[in-house]
Tab-separated table of C-alpha atoms in Angstrom:
chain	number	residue	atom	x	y	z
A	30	UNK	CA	7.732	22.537	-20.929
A	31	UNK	CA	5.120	21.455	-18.867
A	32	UNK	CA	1.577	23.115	-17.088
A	33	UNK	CA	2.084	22.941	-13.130
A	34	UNK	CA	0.235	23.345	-10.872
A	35	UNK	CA	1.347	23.512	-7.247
A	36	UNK	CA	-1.083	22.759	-4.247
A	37	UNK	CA	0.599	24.152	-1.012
A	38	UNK	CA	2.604	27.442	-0.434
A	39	UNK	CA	5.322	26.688	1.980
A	40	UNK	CA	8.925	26.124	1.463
A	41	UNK	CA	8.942	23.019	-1.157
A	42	UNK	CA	6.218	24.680	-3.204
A	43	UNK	CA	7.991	27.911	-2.940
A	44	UNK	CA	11.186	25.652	-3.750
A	45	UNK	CA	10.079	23.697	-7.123
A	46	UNK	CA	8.182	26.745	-8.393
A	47	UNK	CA	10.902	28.684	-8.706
A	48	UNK	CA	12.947	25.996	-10.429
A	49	UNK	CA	10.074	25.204	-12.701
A	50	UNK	CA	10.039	28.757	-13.063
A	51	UNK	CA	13.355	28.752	-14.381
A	52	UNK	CA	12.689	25.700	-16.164
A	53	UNK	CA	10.950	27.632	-18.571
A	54	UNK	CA	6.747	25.696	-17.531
A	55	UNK	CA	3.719	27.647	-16.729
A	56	UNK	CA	3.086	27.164	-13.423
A	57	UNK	CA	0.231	28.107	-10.774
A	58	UNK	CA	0.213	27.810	-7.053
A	59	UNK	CA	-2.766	27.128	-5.312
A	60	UNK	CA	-3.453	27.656	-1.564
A	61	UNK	CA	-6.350	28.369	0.726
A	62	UNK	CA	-5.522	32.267	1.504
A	63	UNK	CA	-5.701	33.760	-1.694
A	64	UNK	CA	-3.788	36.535	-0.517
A	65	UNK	CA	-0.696	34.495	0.260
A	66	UNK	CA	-1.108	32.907	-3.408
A	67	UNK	CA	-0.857	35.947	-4.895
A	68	UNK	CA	1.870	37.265	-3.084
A	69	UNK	CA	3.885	33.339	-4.065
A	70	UNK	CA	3.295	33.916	-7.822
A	71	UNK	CA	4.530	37.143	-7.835
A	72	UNK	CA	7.626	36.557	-5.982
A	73	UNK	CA	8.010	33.068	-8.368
A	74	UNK	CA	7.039	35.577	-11.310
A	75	UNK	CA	7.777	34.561	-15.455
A	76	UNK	CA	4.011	34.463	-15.729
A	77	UNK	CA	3.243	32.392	-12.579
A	78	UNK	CA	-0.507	32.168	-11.856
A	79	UNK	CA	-2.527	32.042	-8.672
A	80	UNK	CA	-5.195	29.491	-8.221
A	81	UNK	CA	-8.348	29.356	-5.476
A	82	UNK	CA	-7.833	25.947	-3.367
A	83	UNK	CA	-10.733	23.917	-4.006
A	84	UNK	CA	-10.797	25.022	-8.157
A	85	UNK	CA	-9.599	23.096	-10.598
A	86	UNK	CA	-6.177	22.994	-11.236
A	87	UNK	CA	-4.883	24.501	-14.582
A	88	UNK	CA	-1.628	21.930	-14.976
A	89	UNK	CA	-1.562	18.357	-16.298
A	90	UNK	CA	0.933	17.742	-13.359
A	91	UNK	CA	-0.258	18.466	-10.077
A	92	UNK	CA	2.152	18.543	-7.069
A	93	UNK	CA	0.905	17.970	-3.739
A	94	UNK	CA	3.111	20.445	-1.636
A	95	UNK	CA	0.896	20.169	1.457
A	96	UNK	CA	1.270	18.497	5.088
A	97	UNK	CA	1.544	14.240	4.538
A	98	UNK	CA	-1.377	13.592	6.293
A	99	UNK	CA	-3.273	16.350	4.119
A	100	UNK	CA	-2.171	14.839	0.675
A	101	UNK	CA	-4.982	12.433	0.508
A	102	UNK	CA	-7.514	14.253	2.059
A	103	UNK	CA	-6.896	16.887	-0.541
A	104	UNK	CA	-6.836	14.723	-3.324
A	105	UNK	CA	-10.348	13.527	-1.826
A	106	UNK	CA	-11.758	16.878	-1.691
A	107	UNK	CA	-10.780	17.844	-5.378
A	108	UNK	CA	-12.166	14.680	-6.448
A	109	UNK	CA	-13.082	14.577	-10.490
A	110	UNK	CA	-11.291	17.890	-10.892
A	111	UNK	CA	-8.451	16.124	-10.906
A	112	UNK	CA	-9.244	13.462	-13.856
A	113	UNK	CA	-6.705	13.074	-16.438
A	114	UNK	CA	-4.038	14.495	-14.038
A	115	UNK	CA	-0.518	13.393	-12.993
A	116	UNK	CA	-0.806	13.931	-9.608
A	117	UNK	CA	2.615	14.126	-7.731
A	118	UNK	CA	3.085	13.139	-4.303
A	119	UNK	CA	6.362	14.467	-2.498
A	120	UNK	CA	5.398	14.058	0.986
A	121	UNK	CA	7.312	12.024	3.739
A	122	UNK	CA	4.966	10.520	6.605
A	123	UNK	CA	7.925	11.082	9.334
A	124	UNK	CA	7.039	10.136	12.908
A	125	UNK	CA	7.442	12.892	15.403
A	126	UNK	CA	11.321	12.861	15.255
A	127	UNK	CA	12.132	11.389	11.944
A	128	UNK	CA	12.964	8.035	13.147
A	129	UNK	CA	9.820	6.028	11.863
A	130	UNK	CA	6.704	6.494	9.118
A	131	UNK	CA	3.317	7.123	10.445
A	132	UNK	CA	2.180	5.086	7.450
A	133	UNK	CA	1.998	1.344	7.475
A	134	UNK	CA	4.163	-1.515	6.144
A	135	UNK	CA	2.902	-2.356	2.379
A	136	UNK	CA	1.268	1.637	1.973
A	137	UNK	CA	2.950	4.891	1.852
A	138	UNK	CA	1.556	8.344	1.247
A	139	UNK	CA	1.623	8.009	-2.533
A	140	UNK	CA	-0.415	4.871	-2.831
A	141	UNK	CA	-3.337	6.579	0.071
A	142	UNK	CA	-3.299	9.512	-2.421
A	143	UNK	CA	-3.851	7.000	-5.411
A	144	UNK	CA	-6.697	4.917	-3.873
A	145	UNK	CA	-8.798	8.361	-3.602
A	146	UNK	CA	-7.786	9.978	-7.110
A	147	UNK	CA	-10.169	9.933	-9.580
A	148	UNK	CA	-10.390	7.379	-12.577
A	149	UNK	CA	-7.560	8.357	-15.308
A	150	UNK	CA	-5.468	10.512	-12.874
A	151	UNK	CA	-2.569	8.996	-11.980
A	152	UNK	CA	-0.307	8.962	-9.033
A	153	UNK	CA	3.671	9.564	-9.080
A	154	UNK	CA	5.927	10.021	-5.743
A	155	UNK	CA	9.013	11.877	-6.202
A	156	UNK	CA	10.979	14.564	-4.720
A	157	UNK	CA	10.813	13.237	-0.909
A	158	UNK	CA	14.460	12.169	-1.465
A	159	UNK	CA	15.685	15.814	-1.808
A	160	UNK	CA	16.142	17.807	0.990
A	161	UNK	CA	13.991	21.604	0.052
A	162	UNK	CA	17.270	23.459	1.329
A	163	UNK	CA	19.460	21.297	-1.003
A	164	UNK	CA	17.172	21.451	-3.858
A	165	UNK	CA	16.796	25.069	-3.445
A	166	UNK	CA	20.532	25.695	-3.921
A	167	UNK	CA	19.969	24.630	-7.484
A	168	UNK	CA	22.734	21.778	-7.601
A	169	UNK	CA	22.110	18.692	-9.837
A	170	UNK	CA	21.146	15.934	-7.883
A	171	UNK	CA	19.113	12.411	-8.465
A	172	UNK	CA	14.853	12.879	-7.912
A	173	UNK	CA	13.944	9.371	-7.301
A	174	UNK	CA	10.258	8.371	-8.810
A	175	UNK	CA	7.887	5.738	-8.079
A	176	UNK	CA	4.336	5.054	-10.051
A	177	UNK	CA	2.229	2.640	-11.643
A	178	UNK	CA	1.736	4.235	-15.148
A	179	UNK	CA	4.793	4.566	-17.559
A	180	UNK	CA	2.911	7.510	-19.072
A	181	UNK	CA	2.886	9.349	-15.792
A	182	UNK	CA	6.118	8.327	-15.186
A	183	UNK	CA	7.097	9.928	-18.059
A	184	UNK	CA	5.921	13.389	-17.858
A	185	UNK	CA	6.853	13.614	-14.368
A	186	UNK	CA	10.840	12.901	-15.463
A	187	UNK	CA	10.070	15.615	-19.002
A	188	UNK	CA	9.352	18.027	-15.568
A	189	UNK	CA	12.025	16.922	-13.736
A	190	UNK	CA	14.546	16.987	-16.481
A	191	UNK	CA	13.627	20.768	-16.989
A	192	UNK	CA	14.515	21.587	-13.545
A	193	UNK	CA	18.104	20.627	-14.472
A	194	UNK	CA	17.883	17.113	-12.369
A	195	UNK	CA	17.750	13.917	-12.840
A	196	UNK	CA	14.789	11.633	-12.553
A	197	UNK	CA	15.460	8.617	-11.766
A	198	UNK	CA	12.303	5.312	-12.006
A	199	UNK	CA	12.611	2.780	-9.197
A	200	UNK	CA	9.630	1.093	-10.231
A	201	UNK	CA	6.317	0.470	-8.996
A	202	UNK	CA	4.048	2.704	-6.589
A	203	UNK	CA	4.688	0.075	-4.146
A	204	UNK	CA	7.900	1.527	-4.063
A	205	UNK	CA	6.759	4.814	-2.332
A	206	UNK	CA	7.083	3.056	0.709
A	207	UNK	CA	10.904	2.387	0.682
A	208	UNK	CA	11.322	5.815	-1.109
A	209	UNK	CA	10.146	6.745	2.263
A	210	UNK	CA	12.123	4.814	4.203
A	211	UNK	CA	15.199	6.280	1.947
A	212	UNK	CA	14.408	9.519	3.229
A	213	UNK	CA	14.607	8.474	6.858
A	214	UNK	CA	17.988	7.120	6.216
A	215	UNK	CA	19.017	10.155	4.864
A	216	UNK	CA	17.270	11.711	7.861
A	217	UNK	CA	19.493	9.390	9.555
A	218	UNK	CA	23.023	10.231	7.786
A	219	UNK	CA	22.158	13.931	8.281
A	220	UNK	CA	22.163	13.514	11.992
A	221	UNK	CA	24.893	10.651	12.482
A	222	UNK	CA	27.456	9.437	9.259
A	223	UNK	CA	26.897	12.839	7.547
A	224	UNK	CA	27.074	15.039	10.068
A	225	UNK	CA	25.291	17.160	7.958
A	226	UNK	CA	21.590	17.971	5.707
A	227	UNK	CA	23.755	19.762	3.331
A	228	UNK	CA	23.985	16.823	1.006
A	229	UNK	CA	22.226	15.039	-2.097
A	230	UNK	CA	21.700	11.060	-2.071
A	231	UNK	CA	22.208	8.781	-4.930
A	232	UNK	CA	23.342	7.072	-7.879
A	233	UNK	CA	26.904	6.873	-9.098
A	234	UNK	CA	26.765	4.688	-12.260
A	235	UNK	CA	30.911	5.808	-12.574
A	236	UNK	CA	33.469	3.654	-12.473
B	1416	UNK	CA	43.819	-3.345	11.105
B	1417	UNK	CA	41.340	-5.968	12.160
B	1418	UNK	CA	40.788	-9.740	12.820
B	1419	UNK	CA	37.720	-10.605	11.105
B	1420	UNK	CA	36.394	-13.693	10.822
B	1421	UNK	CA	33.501	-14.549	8.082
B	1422	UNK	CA	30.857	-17.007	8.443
B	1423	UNK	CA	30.390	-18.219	4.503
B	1424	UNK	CA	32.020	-19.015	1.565
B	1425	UNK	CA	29.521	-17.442	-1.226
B	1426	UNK	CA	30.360	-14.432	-3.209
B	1427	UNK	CA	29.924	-11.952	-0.632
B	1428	UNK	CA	32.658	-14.087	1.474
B	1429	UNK	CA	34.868	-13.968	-1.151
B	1430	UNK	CA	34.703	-10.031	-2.624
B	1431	UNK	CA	34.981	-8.765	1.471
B	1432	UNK	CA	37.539	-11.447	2.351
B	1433	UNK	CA	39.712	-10.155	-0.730
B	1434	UNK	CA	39.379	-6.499	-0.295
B	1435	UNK	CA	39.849	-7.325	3.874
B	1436	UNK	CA	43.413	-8.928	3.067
B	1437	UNK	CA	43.978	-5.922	0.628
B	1438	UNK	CA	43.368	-3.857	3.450
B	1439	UNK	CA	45.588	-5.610	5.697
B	1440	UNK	CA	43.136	-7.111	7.687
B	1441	UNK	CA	43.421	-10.548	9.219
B	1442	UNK	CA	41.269	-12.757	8.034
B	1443	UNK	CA	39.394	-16.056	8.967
B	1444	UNK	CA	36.751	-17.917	6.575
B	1445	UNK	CA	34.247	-20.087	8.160
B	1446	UNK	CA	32.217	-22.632	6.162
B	1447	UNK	CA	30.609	-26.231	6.684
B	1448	UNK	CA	32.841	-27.510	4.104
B	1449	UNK	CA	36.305	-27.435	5.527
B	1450	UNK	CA	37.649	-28.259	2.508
B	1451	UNK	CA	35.861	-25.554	0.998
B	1452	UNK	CA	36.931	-22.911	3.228
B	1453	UNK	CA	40.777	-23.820	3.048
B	1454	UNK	CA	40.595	-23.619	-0.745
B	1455	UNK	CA	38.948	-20.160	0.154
B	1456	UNK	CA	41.354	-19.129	2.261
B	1457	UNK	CA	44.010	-20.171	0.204
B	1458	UNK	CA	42.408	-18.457	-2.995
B	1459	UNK	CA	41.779	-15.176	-1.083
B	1460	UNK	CA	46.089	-15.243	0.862
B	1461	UNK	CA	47.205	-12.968	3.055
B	1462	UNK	CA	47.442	-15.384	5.901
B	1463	UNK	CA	43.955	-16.010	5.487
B	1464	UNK	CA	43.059	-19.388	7.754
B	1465	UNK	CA	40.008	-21.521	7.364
B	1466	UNK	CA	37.980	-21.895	10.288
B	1467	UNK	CA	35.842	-24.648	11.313
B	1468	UNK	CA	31.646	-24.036	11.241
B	1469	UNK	CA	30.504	-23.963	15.278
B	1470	UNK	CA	33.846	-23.523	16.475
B	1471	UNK	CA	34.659	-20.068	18.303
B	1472	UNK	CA	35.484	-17.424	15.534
B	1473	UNK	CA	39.374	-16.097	15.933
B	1474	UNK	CA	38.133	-12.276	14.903
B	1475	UNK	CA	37.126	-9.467	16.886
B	1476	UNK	CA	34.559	-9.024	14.131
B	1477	UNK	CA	31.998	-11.418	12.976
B	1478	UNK	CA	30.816	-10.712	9.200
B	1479	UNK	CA	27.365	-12.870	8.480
B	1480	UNK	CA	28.004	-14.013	4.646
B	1481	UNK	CA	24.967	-16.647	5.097
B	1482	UNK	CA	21.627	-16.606	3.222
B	1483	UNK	CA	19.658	-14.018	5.198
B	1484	UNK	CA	16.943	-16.764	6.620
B	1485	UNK	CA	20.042	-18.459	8.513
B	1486	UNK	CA	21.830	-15.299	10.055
B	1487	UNK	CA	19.866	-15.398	12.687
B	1488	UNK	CA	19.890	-18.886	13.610
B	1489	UNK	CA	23.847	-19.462	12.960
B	1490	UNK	CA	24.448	-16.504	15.749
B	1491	UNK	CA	22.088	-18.682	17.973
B	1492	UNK	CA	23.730	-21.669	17.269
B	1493	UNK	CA	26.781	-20.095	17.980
B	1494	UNK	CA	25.695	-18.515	21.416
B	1495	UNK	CA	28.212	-17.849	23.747
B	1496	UNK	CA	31.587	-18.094	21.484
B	1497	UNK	CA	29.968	-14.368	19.707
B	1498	UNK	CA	30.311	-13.068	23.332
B	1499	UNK	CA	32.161	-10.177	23.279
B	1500	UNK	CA	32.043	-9.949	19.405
B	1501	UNK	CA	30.975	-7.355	16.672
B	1502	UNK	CA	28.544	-8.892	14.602
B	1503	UNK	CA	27.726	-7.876	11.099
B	1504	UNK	CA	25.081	-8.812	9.118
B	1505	UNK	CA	25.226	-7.509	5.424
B	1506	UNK	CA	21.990	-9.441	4.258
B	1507	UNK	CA	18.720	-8.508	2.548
B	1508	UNK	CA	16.244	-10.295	3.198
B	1509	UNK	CA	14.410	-9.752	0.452
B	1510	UNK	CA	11.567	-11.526	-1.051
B	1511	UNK	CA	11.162	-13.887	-4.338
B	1512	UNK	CA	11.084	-11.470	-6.848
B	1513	UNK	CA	13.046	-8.813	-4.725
B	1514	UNK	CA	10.110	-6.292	-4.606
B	1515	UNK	CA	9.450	-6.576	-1.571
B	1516	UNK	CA	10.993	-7.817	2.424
B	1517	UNK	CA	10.508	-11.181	4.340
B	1518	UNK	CA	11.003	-9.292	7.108
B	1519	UNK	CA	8.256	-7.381	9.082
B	1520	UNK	CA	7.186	-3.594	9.516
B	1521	UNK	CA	9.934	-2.593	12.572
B	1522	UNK	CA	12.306	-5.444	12.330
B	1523	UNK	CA	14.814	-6.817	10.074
B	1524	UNK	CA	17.356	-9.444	9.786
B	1525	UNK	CA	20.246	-7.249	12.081
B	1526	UNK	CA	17.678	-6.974	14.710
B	1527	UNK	CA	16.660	-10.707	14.999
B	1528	UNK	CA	20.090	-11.210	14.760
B	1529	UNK	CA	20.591	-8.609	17.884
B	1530	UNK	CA	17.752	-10.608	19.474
B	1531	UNK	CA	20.059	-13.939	19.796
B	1532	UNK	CA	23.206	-12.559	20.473
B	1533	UNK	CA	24.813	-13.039	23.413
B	1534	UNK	CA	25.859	-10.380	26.518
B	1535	UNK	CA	28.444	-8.284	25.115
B	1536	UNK	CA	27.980	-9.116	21.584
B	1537	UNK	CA	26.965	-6.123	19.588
B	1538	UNK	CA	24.477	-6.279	16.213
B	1539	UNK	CA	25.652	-3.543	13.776
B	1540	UNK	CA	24.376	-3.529	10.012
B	1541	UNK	CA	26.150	-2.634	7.031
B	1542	UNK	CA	27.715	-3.674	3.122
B	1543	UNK	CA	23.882	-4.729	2.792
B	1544	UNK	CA	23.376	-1.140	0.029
B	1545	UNK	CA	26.462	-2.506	-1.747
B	1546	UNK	CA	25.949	-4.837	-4.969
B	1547	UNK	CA	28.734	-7.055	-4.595
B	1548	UNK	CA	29.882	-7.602	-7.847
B	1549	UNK	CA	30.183	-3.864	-7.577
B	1550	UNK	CA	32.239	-4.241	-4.494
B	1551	UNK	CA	34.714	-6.539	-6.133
B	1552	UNK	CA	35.563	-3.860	-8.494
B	1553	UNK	CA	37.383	-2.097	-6.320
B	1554	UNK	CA	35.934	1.298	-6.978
B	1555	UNK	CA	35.455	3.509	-3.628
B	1556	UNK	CA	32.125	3.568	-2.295
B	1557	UNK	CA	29.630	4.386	0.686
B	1558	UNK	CA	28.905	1.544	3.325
B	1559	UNK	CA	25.865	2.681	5.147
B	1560	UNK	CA	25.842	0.956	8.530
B	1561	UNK	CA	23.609	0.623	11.245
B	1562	UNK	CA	23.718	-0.004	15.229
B	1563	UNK	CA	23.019	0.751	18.871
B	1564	UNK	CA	26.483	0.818	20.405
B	1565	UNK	CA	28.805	3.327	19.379
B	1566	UNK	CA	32.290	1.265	20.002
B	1567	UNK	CA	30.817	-1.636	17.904
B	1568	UNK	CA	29.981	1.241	15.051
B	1569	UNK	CA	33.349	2.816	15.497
B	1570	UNK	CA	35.068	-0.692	15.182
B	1571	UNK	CA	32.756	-1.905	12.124
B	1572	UNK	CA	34.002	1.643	10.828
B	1573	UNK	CA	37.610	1.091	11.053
B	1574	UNK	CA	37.248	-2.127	9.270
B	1575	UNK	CA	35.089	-0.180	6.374
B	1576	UNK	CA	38.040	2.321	5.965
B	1577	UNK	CA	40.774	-0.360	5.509
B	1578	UNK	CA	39.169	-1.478	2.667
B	1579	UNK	CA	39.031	1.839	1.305
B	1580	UNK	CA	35.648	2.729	1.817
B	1581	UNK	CA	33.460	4.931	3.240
B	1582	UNK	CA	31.328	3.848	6.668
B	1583	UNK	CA	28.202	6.457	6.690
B	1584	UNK	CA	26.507	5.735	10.300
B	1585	UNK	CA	22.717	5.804	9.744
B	1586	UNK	CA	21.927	5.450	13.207
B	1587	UNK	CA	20.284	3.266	15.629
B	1588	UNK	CA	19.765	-0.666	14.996
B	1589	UNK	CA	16.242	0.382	14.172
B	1590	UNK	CA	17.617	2.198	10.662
B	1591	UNK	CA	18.323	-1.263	9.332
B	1592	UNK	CA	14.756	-2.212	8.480
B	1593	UNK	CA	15.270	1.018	6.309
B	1594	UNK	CA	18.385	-0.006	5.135
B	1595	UNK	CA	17.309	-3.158	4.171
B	1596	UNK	CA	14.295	-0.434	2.397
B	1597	UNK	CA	17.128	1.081	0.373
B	1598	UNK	CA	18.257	-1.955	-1.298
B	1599	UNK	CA	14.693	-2.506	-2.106
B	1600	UNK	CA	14.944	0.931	-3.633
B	1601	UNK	CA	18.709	0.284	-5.619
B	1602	UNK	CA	17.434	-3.224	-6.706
B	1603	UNK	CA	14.285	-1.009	-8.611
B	1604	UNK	CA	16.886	1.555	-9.480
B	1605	UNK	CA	18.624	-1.143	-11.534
B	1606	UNK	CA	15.327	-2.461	-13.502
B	1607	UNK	CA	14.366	0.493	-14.112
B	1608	UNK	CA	15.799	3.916	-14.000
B	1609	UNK	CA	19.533	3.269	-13.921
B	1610	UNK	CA	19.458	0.705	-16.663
B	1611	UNK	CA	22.096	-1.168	-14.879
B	1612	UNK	CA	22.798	-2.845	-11.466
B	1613	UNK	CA	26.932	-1.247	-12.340
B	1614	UNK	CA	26.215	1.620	-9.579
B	1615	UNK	CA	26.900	2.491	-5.959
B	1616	UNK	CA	24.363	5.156	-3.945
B	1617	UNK	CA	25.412	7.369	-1.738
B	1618	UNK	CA	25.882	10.689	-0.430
B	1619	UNK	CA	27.605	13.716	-2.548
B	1620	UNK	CA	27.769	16.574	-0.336
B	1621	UNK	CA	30.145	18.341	-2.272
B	1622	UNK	CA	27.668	21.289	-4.158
């Protein structure tokens, strides 16, 4: 069991709160109208909490559930409240219509949100390789990682795990950039190969 | 069924030629080395015939088994004899240690090789998210592909099938640089979370 907390109220917060719900961790959800915060942790209920955006956070993990180019600006704004923290990035910097990032070649969301964390928190992308609707169904399915600490890494897969899915390390937080690019190709699939969103994307270590 | 002819005698060469003739494909194998190439084409059967390096290809379809820094050049040496042809490039092009792409933010090695085709020759991407030695195993997998013209995706498709496969279009030439992303991504997968390079990824879109 872990102690989440959830920065954002839309549909992915909405999404892995109630799975972490289920999952058996204390989890809060934070968001700017208080109100609307309330009104998530109800509806996510088995004790969820509602936190004041701009407070510190009461999890160890942190998910950033907010607009890409909001993630590091947030992260900037909490500043030392977030020391000690694994702070978890699932964020995909499409372009207007999905075809491109808005981030550069050799940076991704993940790695903005690391340069402006504060010393000992630590950065993890995951998630952006699961589509909300297909995660919200509750099927198993692979939750591809990325980071620079092992520790991090770690806690972020216990979490994972306790959703009923599979974490899954492709190494380095350099790698937030191509777990971006995975998501455009799935992005891709969904409107060409696929012909459909309704699907989960990868491993198959079966024979 | 297709005529295919492939540029290369390396591994890749070999584990598409075999499935191809499997798949009741014709095959031609083009290498430097004549000699080389006929004891290729002997090894793989089927009919296979050993083509000469710089002499018009016999196939409809073009597969670019080459080291990825000499795709593009070999379809510029070639010119005018890949008129007309569907050209596949299945290479990474990644860098020493595989962390990272030679290639540049918005390109990749299908669209330089695009660049130098010739009118009426068509640039599709694809087999380049497949480990070969998991190809060669024979076990059914996706083939994510890539391209801008739909007949040259459809054809590259056909071919995929025969080998008993499954051709998942990504979209437009541009999707390759991702493509070329989501090896990145597998190659991580195997030094770290899956434990193993023994895997295919892909799409499950049964819930």
């Amino acid at each position: 069991m872990s102690d989440i907390s959830i920065i954002g109220l839309g549909n992915m917060a909405r999404t892995i709160g109630a799975r972490a719900v289920v999952g058996g961790n204390a989890v809060e959800v934070i968001g700017r109208d208080v109100a609307r915060a309330k009104n998530l942790a109800e509806a996510l209920g088995g004790g969820t909490t509602a936190g004041m955006f701009g407070t510190a956070p009461a999890g160890d993990i942190v998910i950033l559930a907010v607009p890409h180019d909001t993630a590091a600006p947030v992260v900037a704004q909490y500043g030392d409240m977030l020391a000690g923290k694994v702070i978890v990035d699932i964020t995909n910097a499409f372009n207007s219509d999905a075809t491109g990032l808005t981030t550069s070649a050799g940076t991704s969301i993940a790695q903005e949100v690391a340069k402006v964390a504060p010393a000992g928190a630590h950065a993890v992308k995951a998630f952006n390789t699961v589509f909300g609707h297909v995660l919200a169904q509750g099927r198993p399915l692979d939750v591809l990682i990325a980071g620079d600490d092992a520790q991090a890494k770690a806690t972020v897969s216990a979490f994972i795990k306790s959703l009923g899915l599979r974490p899954l390390d492709t190494g380095f937080l350099e790698m937030a950039h191509w777990l971006e690019g995975t998501a455009l190709v799935m992005m891709g699939l969904g409107r060409h190969g696929a012909g459909t969103f309704d699907f989960t994307f990868g491993v198959n270590t079966s024979a």
